[in-house]
Amino acid sequence: MLIDWDEVEAQLAPVIDVEAMAATPQDASWHAEGDVWTHTKMALESLVADPAYLALDRDARAVVFAAVLFHDVGKPGCTKHEPDGRISSRGHSGAGDVMVRAALWRAGASFARREQICALVRSHQVPFFGVDKAPPDATRLAVRLSLVTRNDWLAMVAAADAHGRRTTDPRDRERILTNCALWRDLTAEAECLDRPRAFADAHSRFVYLDDQSGTRAPEVPAYDDTVAEAVVLSGLPASGKSTWLAARPDLAVISLDDLRDELGVEHGEAQGAVVAAARDRAKEHLRAARPFAWNATSITRQMRRSLVELCTSYRFRVRIVYCEVSATEQRARNRARAEAERVPERAMDAMLTRWTVPTPEEAHAVDYVVDVDGVADVAGAPAWPPSTP
């Protein structure tokens, strides 16, 4: 199967910088083939020759093709020449995840397809090393990933990455390919190769993934001693969080925007005092076992994890409600706000460099309220890429 590279590069122009990838070198020990774009093309050519890829349906091929296409887009910004002469690109998987999300959101991609692609991009190296972890940790990692992507697709993306490179020592490449095959075996044994791992209930899933002892089994129900539920809103500004809350007037709300007004803190100023005041108010609800909602953007995984850990320490269940609208709608809503409430474009652009979408393993429940021009899009028809080999 041939790839029309002129067409691919034309489609990519509004999404990623191919020239930057072509100008980014790689360490010869692991990438003797040369620059990032050369490697990406080799990986894609390997993918489309894989019988397992050809056996996928059209939508699945679109997701896997895009994941291989984008898997190293984070490298240009992460590549460094080390003092010992080596070239490194630490953190490029996570950086690529954020870049792809922002680019595809602006391009109008389907939410469902976009997040499938992003999950594969940020985890594409896991099969290289995941099987080398201690058995409980490897299994928990496989289970965790099964909640956000398909492990058979992930192994396919990783194998294409391995095939699309030349290593100084050929044994290194073979070892990577062996680990990709072993990842398929491990995830099949863990009952999560091509589907999410089943659990007795949401609380049991959360407890299993939060357990560090490695002694819990996914199929064993966990005792539920939770006393109430906290709702953590998440989403970019003007994405519908306050609208969602307006339909639940009986729910106590901690709003960081309201606290900024109370404390006289502007958006561009240090927010430490605002967050500290919000956490103090949250503790009042937690101590009283009183359900409440935390209304803020919460667009980073670190911020959400901090809130989840606070709430679960008081035996609360946590529900994350993620809201999103199209880039066009978000801009229109933001411009329609009063000037004092409007988020400057520069601040919005900065948010997009940190923007992550909550995943099911982060809390007891994650709800997605995604609206694109008045149409719910969580399970909507994929819209990008427009065509794949």
Short mmCIF file of C-alpha atoms in Angstrom, two decimals:
data_model
loop_
_atom_site.label_atom_id
_atom_site.label_comp_id
_atom_site.label_asym_id
_atom_site.label_seq_id
_atom_site.Cartn_x
_atom_site.Cartn_y
_atom_site.Cartn_z
CA MET A 1 0.00 0.00 0.00
CA LEU A 2 1.51 3.32 -1.13
CA ILE A 3 1.29 6.61 0.76
CA ASP A 4 0.83 9.84 -1.20
CA TRP A 5 3.30 11.94 0.79
CA ASP A 6 2.42 15.16 -1.03
CA GLU A 7 -1.21 14.73 0.05
CA VAL A 8 -0.23 13.83 3.62
CA GLU A 9 2.04 16.87 3.95
CA ALA A 10 -0.66 19.12 2.49
CA GLN A 11 -3.17 17.84 5.07
CA LEU A 12 -0.64 18.31 7.86
CA ALA A 13 0.26 21.91 7.03
CA PRO A 14 -2.43 23.47 9.31
CA VAL A 15 -1.82 20.92 12.06
CA ILE A 16 1.91 20.30 12.55
CA ASP A 17 5.23 21.73 11.36
CA VAL A 18 6.74 19.11 9.06
CA GLU A 19 9.76 21.33 8.39
CA ALA A 20 10.58 21.44 12.12
CA MET A 21 10.38 17.64 12.31
CA ALA A 22 12.65 17.30 9.24
CA ALA A 23 15.17 19.67 10.86
CA THR A 24 15.25 17.80 14.21
CA PRO A 25 18.10 15.29 14.61
CA GLN A 26 17.92 12.09 16.66
CA ASP A 27 20.49 10.06 18.54
CA ALA A 28 22.18 7.69 16.09
CA SER A 29 22.23 4.82 18.57
CA TRP A 30 18.45 4.55 18.39
CA HIS A 31 17.70 6.44 15.18
CA ALA A 32 20.51 5.97 12.69
CA GLU A 33 18.00 6.71 9.91
CA GLY A 34 18.31 10.43 10.68
CA ASP A 35 15.78 13.17 11.42
CA VAL A 36 12.33 12.90 12.99
CA TRP A 37 10.36 13.27 9.75
CA THR A 38 12.42 10.58 8.02
CA HIS A 39 11.68 8.26 10.95
CA THR A 40 7.98 9.14 10.89
CA LYS A 41 7.69 8.33 7.19
CA MET A 42 9.49 5.01 7.69
CA ALA A 43 7.18 4.15 10.60
CA LEU A 44 4.07 4.92 8.54
CA GLU A 45 5.31 2.87 5.60
CA SER A 46 5.85 -0.03 7.98
CA LEU A 47 2.39 0.44 9.47
CA VAL A 48 0.49 0.35 6.18
CA ALA A 49 2.31 -2.87 5.24
CA ASP A 50 1.25 -4.58 8.50
CA PRO A 51 -1.51 -7.18 7.92
CA ALA A 52 -2.95 -6.40 11.37
CA TYR A 53 -3.39 -2.75 10.36
CA LEU A 54 -5.01 -3.72 7.06
CA ALA A 55 -7.47 -5.90 8.96
CA LEU A 56 -8.81 -2.92 10.95
CA ASP A 57 -11.98 -1.14 9.90
CA ARG A 58 -11.68 2.29 8.28
CA ASP A 59 -12.25 4.32 11.45
CA ALA A 60 -9.71 2.29 13.42
CA ARG A 61 -7.15 2.65 10.62
CA ALA A 62 -7.67 6.43 10.69
CA VAL A 63 -6.93 6.57 14.42
CA VAL A 64 -3.86 4.31 14.28
CA PHE A 65 -2.50 6.02 11.14
CA ALA A 66 -2.84 9.44 12.78
CA ALA A 67 -1.21 8.19 15.99
CA VAL A 68 1.88 7.01 14.10
CA LEU A 69 1.89 10.20 12.04
CA PHE A 70 1.86 12.32 15.21
CA HIS A 71 3.76 10.10 17.63
CA ASP A 72 6.93 12.23 17.56
CA VAL A 73 5.56 15.74 16.94
CA GLY A 74 6.75 16.69 20.43
CA LYS A 75 10.39 16.00 19.60
CA PRO A 76 11.34 19.34 18.01
CA GLY A 77 10.52 21.17 21.24
CA CYS A 78 12.07 18.54 23.51
CA THR A 79 15.28 17.64 21.69
CA LYS A 80 18.54 18.50 23.45
CA HIS A 81 22.21 17.96 22.73
CA GLU A 82 23.64 16.51 25.93
CA PRO A 83 27.15 17.29 27.27
CA ASP A 84 28.30 13.77 26.40
CA GLY A 85 27.39 14.31 22.74
CA ARG A 86 24.19 12.26 22.81
CA ILE A 87 20.82 13.62 21.65
CA SER A 88 17.80 13.27 23.95
CA SER A 89 14.09 14.07 23.64
CA ARG A 90 12.75 13.37 27.13
CA GLY A 91 9.10 14.24 27.61
CA HIS A 92 8.23 14.29 23.91
CA SER A 93 5.31 11.87 24.28
CA GLY A 94 3.50 14.11 26.77
CA ALA A 95 4.38 17.24 24.82
CA GLY A 96 3.04 15.63 21.66
CA ASP A 97 -0.23 14.73 23.40
CA VAL A 98 -0.87 18.39 24.27
CA MET A 99 0.20 19.67 20.84
CA VAL A 100 -2.02 17.21 18.97
CA ARG A 101 -5.03 17.98 21.17
CA ALA A 102 -4.81 21.73 20.57
CA ALA A 103 -4.15 21.33 16.83
CA LEU A 104 -7.00 18.88 16.21
CA TRP A 105 -9.41 20.89 18.37
CA ARG A 106 -8.69 23.95 16.23
CA ALA A 107 -9.04 21.80 13.09
CA GLY A 108 -12.51 20.67 14.17
CA ALA A 109 -11.73 17.01 14.74
CA SER A 110 -14.21 14.76 16.50
CA PHE A 111 -13.68 14.71 20.27
CA ALA A 112 -13.82 10.91 20.42
CA ARG A 113 -11.32 10.35 17.63
CA ARG A 114 -9.02 13.13 18.83
CA GLU A 115 -8.73 11.71 22.33
CA GLN A 116 -8.08 8.21 20.98
CA ILE A 117 -5.21 9.61 18.92
CA CYS A 118 -3.86 11.62 21.86
CA ALA A 119 -3.91 8.57 24.15
CA LEU A 120 -1.83 6.60 21.65
CA VAL A 121 0.61 9.48 21.16
CA ARG A 122 1.28 10.01 24.87
CA SER A 123 1.62 6.25 25.55
CA HIS A 124 3.37 5.11 22.39
CA GLN A 125 6.57 4.17 24.22
CA VAL A 126 4.89 2.13 26.95
CA PRO A 127 5.18 -1.26 25.17
CA PHE A 128 8.95 -0.68 24.92
CA PHE A 129 9.39 -0.81 28.70
CA GLY A 130 6.05 -1.80 30.23
CA VAL A 131 6.75 -5.52 30.18
CA ASP A 132 9.98 -4.97 32.14
CA LYS A 133 8.13 -3.71 35.20
CA ALA A 134 7.41 -5.94 38.19
CA PRO A 135 4.31 -8.09 37.42
CA PRO A 136 1.80 -6.16 39.58
CA ASP A 137 2.97 -2.81 38.19
CA ALA A 138 2.98 -4.03 34.58
CA THR A 139 -0.54 -5.40 34.91
CA ARG A 140 -1.88 -2.26 36.60
CA LEU A 141 -0.32 -0.15 33.84
CA ALA A 142 -1.94 -2.34 31.19
CA VAL A 143 -5.31 -2.09 32.92
CA ARG A 144 -4.99 1.67 33.32
CA LEU A 145 -4.22 2.13 29.63
CA SER A 146 -7.12 -0.12 28.61
CA LEU A 147 -9.49 2.52 30.02
CA VAL A 148 -8.27 5.16 27.55
CA THR A 149 -7.11 3.22 24.50
CA ARG A 150 -6.92 -0.26 23.00
CA ASN A 151 -3.74 -2.08 23.91
CA ASP A 152 -3.68 -3.93 20.59
CA TRP A 153 -3.67 -0.57 18.79
CA LEU A 154 -0.97 0.69 21.16
CA ALA A 155 1.24 -2.33 20.43
CA MET A 156 0.68 -1.76 16.70
CA VAL A 157 1.75 1.90 16.97
CA ALA A 158 4.84 0.96 19.02
CA ALA A 159 5.80 -1.78 16.57
CA ALA A 160 5.56 0.68 13.65
CA ASP A 161 7.78 3.06 15.65
CA ALA A 162 10.32 0.25 16.09
CA HIS A 163 10.20 -0.91 12.47
CA GLY A 164 10.64 2.67 11.30
CA ARG A 165 14.11 3.07 12.78
CA ARG A 166 17.64 1.82 12.38
CA THR A 167 19.70 1.20 15.52
CA THR A 168 23.48 1.09 15.75
CA ASP A 169 23.14 -2.33 17.36
CA PRO A 170 20.42 -4.29 15.50
CA ARG A 171 19.72 -6.22 18.69
CA ASP A 172 18.28 -3.06 20.26
CA ARG A 173 15.63 -2.83 17.54
CA GLU A 174 14.80 -6.51 17.87
CA ARG A 175 14.47 -6.14 21.63
CA ILE A 176 11.94 -3.33 21.18
CA LEU A 177 9.92 -5.42 18.73
CA THR A 178 10.00 -8.38 21.11
CA ASN A 179 8.69 -6.19 23.92
CA CYS A 180 5.84 -4.96 21.69
CA ALA A 181 4.81 -8.58 21.08
CA LEU A 182 5.11 -9.33 24.80
CA TRP A 183 2.90 -6.32 25.57
CA ARG A 184 0.17 -7.90 23.49
CA ASP A 185 0.59 -11.15 25.43
CA LEU A 186 0.59 -9.39 28.81
CA THR A 187 -2.54 -7.37 28.04
CA ALA A 188 -4.34 -10.41 26.64
CA GLU A 189 -3.59 -12.30 29.86
CA ALA A 190 -4.86 -9.31 31.85
CA GLU A 191 -8.10 -9.39 29.81
CA CYS A 192 -7.57 -5.92 28.36
CA LEU A 193 -5.95 -6.36 24.95
CA ASP A 194 -8.83 -5.06 22.84
CA ARG A 195 -11.25 -3.77 25.47
CA PRO A 196 -11.31 -1.97 28.83
CA ARG A 197 -10.64 -4.24 31.81
CA ALA A 198 -13.93 -5.06 33.54
CA PHE A 199 -14.47 -4.24 37.23
CA ALA A 200 -17.21 -5.01 39.72
CA ASP A 201 -18.07 -1.29 39.92
CA ALA A 202 -16.54 2.17 39.59
CA HIS A 203 -15.40 2.32 43.20
CA SER A 204 -13.59 -1.02 42.87
CA ARG A 205 -11.85 0.27 39.75
CA PHE A 206 -10.70 3.43 41.51
CA VAL A 207 -9.43 1.54 44.55
CA TYR A 208 -7.58 -0.99 42.38
CA LEU A 209 -5.77 1.70 40.38
CA ASP A 210 -4.98 3.71 43.51
CA ASP A 211 -3.55 0.69 45.35
CA GLN A 212 0.25 0.62 45.49
CA SER A 213 0.65 -2.76 47.18
CA GLY A 214 -0.10 -4.77 44.07
CA THR A 215 -2.22 -7.22 46.06
CA ARG A 216 -5.68 -6.31 44.74
CA ALA A 217 -7.37 -8.20 41.92
CA PRO A 218 -9.54 -6.28 39.41
CA GLU A 219 -12.45 -8.69 39.70
CA VAL A 220 -12.73 -8.43 43.52
CA PRO A 221 -15.24 -5.79 44.73
CA ALA A 222 -13.82 -3.16 47.09
CA TYR A 223 -15.69 -2.16 50.24
CA ASP A 224 -17.31 1.22 49.65
CA ASP A 225 -16.97 3.44 52.72
CA THR A 226 -17.46 6.74 50.90
CA VAL A 227 -19.74 9.28 52.57
CA ALA A 228 -20.61 11.77 49.80
CA GLU A 229 -19.63 12.95 46.32
CA ALA A 230 -17.54 15.90 45.21
CA VAL A 231 -17.84 17.17 41.64
CA VAL A 232 -14.73 18.62 40.01
CA LEU A 233 -15.50 20.70 36.92
CA SER A 234 -12.87 20.72 34.20
CA GLY A 235 -12.62 22.52 30.87
CA LEU A 236 -11.31 25.56 29.08
CA PRO A 237 -12.92 28.95 29.79
CA ALA A 238 -16.37 29.39 28.22
CA SER A 239 -16.77 25.64 27.71
CA GLY A 240 -20.06 25.30 29.61
CA LYS A 241 -19.06 24.54 33.21
CA SER A 242 -21.24 27.23 34.77
CA THR A 243 -24.14 26.24 32.52
CA TRP A 244 -23.85 22.65 33.78
CA LEU A 245 -23.86 23.90 37.38
CA ALA A 246 -26.85 26.17 36.79
CA ALA A 247 -29.01 23.08 36.30
CA ARG A 248 -28.01 21.87 39.77
CA PRO A 249 -28.92 24.79 42.08
CA ASP A 250 -28.95 22.63 45.24
CA LEU A 251 -25.25 21.78 44.89
CA ALA A 252 -22.87 23.94 46.93
CA VAL A 253 -20.25 25.51 44.66
CA ILE A 254 -16.70 26.68 45.25
CA SER A 255 -15.92 29.02 42.36
CA LEU A 256 -12.37 30.23 41.86
CA ASP A 257 -13.65 33.13 39.71
CA ASP A 258 -15.90 34.27 42.57
CA LEU A 259 -13.02 33.97 45.03
CA ARG A 260 -10.80 36.08 42.78
CA ASP A 261 -13.44 38.81 42.90
CA GLU A 262 -13.73 38.52 46.69
CA LEU A 263 -9.96 38.68 47.18
CA GLY A 264 -9.34 41.29 44.48
CA VAL A 265 -6.95 39.05 42.54
CA GLU A 266 -6.68 39.53 38.76
CA HIS A 267 -6.39 36.57 36.35
CA GLY A 268 -2.78 37.39 35.49
CA GLU A 269 -1.64 37.67 39.11
CA ALA A 270 -0.36 34.90 41.37
CA GLN A 271 -3.24 32.59 42.26
CA GLY A 272 -1.83 30.97 45.41
CA ALA A 273 -4.09 32.88 47.79
CA VAL A 274 -7.18 32.06 45.70
CA VAL A 275 -6.42 28.33 45.58
CA ALA A 276 -5.63 28.23 49.30
CA ALA A 277 -8.94 29.91 50.14
CA ALA A 278 -10.80 27.51 47.85
CA ARG A 279 -9.20 24.47 49.48
CA ASP A 280 -10.11 25.81 52.93
CA ARG A 281 -13.75 26.09 51.87
CA ALA A 282 -13.62 22.63 50.35
CA LYS A 283 -12.43 21.24 53.68
CA GLU A 284 -15.47 22.73 55.39
CA HIS A 285 -17.72 20.69 53.07
CA LEU A 286 -15.52 17.62 53.40
CA ARG A 287 -15.56 17.69 57.20
CA ALA A 288 -19.35 18.03 57.14
CA ALA A 289 -19.70 15.19 54.57
CA ARG A 290 -21.61 17.68 52.41
CA PRO A 291 -21.63 17.25 48.61
CA PHE A 292 -20.15 20.19 46.68
CA ALA A 293 -18.71 21.21 43.31
CA TRP A 294 -15.32 22.75 42.55
CA ASN A 295 -15.71 25.17 39.63
CA ALA A 296 -12.42 25.98 37.92
CA THR A 297 -10.70 25.12 34.65
CA SER A 298 -8.70 22.23 36.21
CA ILE A 299 -7.09 21.57 32.82
CA THR A 300 -3.94 19.89 34.14
CA ARG A 301 -3.77 16.37 35.47
CA GLN A 302 -1.67 17.59 38.41
CA MET A 303 -4.39 20.00 39.57
CA ARG A 304 -7.10 17.36 39.28
CA ARG A 305 -4.99 14.78 41.11
CA SER A 306 -4.43 17.20 43.98
CA LEU A 307 -8.19 17.74 44.33
CA VAL A 308 -9.00 14.04 44.06
CA GLU A 309 -6.44 13.19 46.74
CA LEU A 310 -7.86 15.88 49.04
CA CYS A 311 -11.42 14.60 48.62
CA THR A 312 -10.64 10.90 48.93
CA SER A 313 -8.69 11.57 52.14
CA TYR A 314 -12.10 12.49 53.60
CA ARG A 315 -13.73 9.36 52.08
CA PHE A 316 -15.50 11.25 49.31
CA ARG A 317 -16.29 9.84 45.90
CA VAL A 318 -15.11 12.14 43.10
CA ARG A 319 -16.91 12.79 39.84
CA ILE A 320 -15.07 14.84 37.23
CA VAL A 321 -17.34 16.65 34.79
CA TYR A 322 -15.42 17.73 31.71
CA CYS A 323 -16.97 20.35 29.41
CA GLU A 324 -15.93 21.27 25.88
CA VAL A 325 -17.20 23.20 22.87
CA SER A 326 -15.65 23.75 19.46
CA ALA A 327 -12.80 26.22 19.07
CA THR A 328 -15.07 28.53 17.07
CA GLU A 329 -17.81 28.46 19.70
CA GLN A 330 -15.33 28.90 22.54
CA ARG A 331 -13.88 32.04 20.94
CA ALA A 332 -17.36 33.45 20.28
CA ARG A 333 -18.48 32.85 23.87
CA ASN A 334 -15.31 34.35 25.28
CA ARG A 335 -15.65 37.50 23.16
CA ALA A 336 -19.29 37.85 24.22
CA ARG A 337 -18.32 38.03 27.89
CA ALA A 338 -18.06 41.28 29.79
CA GLU A 339 -14.57 42.72 29.39
CA ALA A 340 -13.64 42.00 33.00
CA GLU A 341 -14.54 38.31 32.55
CA ARG A 342 -12.98 37.83 29.12
CA VAL A 343 -9.86 35.65 28.93
CA PRO A 344 -7.16 37.36 26.80
CA GLU A 345 -6.09 35.47 23.67
CA ARG A 346 -2.52 35.27 24.96
CA ALA A 347 -3.71 33.67 28.21
CA MET A 348 -5.88 31.25 26.23
CA ASP A 349 -2.93 30.22 24.06
CA ALA A 350 -0.90 29.58 27.22
CA MET A 351 -3.68 27.35 28.58
CA LEU A 352 -3.61 25.24 25.42
CA THR A 353 0.04 24.36 26.10
CA ARG A 354 -1.05 22.70 29.39
CA TRP A 355 -4.47 21.36 28.36
CA THR A 356 -5.20 17.74 29.20
CA VAL A 357 -8.58 16.00 29.17
CA PRO A 358 -9.57 13.92 32.24
CA THR A 359 -9.39 10.17 31.70
CA PRO A 360 -11.57 7.51 33.36
CA GLU A 361 -8.91 6.29 35.75
CA GLU A 362 -8.52 9.71 37.42
CA ALA A 363 -11.68 9.52 39.56
CA HIS A 364 -14.63 7.35 40.51
CA ALA A 365 -16.49 8.71 37.49
CA VAL A 366 -15.69 11.03 34.58
CA ASP A 367 -18.54 12.58 32.58
CA TYR A 368 -17.93 14.26 29.22
CA VAL A 369 -20.24 17.12 28.27
CA VAL A 370 -19.02 17.85 24.75
CA ASP A 371 -21.08 20.07 22.47
CA VAL A 372 -20.03 21.04 18.97
CA ASP A 373 -22.37 23.62 17.44
CA GLY A 374 -25.31 22.25 19.38
CA VAL A 375 -24.58 18.58 18.66
CA ALA A 376 -23.32 16.17 21.34
CA ASP A 377 -20.00 14.85 20.04
CA VAL A 378 -18.66 12.31 22.54
CA ALA A 379 -19.66 9.41 20.33
CA GLY A 380 -19.88 11.47 17.16
CA ALA A 381 -18.72 10.41 13.73
CA PRO A 382 -14.95 10.86 13.23
CA ALA A 383 -14.06 13.80 11.01
CA TRP A 384 -10.25 13.78 10.78
CA PRO A 385 -8.07 12.75 8.99
CA PRO A 386 -10.30 13.03 5.91
CA SER A 387 -8.65 10.04 4.27
CA THR A 388 -6.07 7.37 5.10
CA PRO A 389 -4.40 4.63 3.08
#
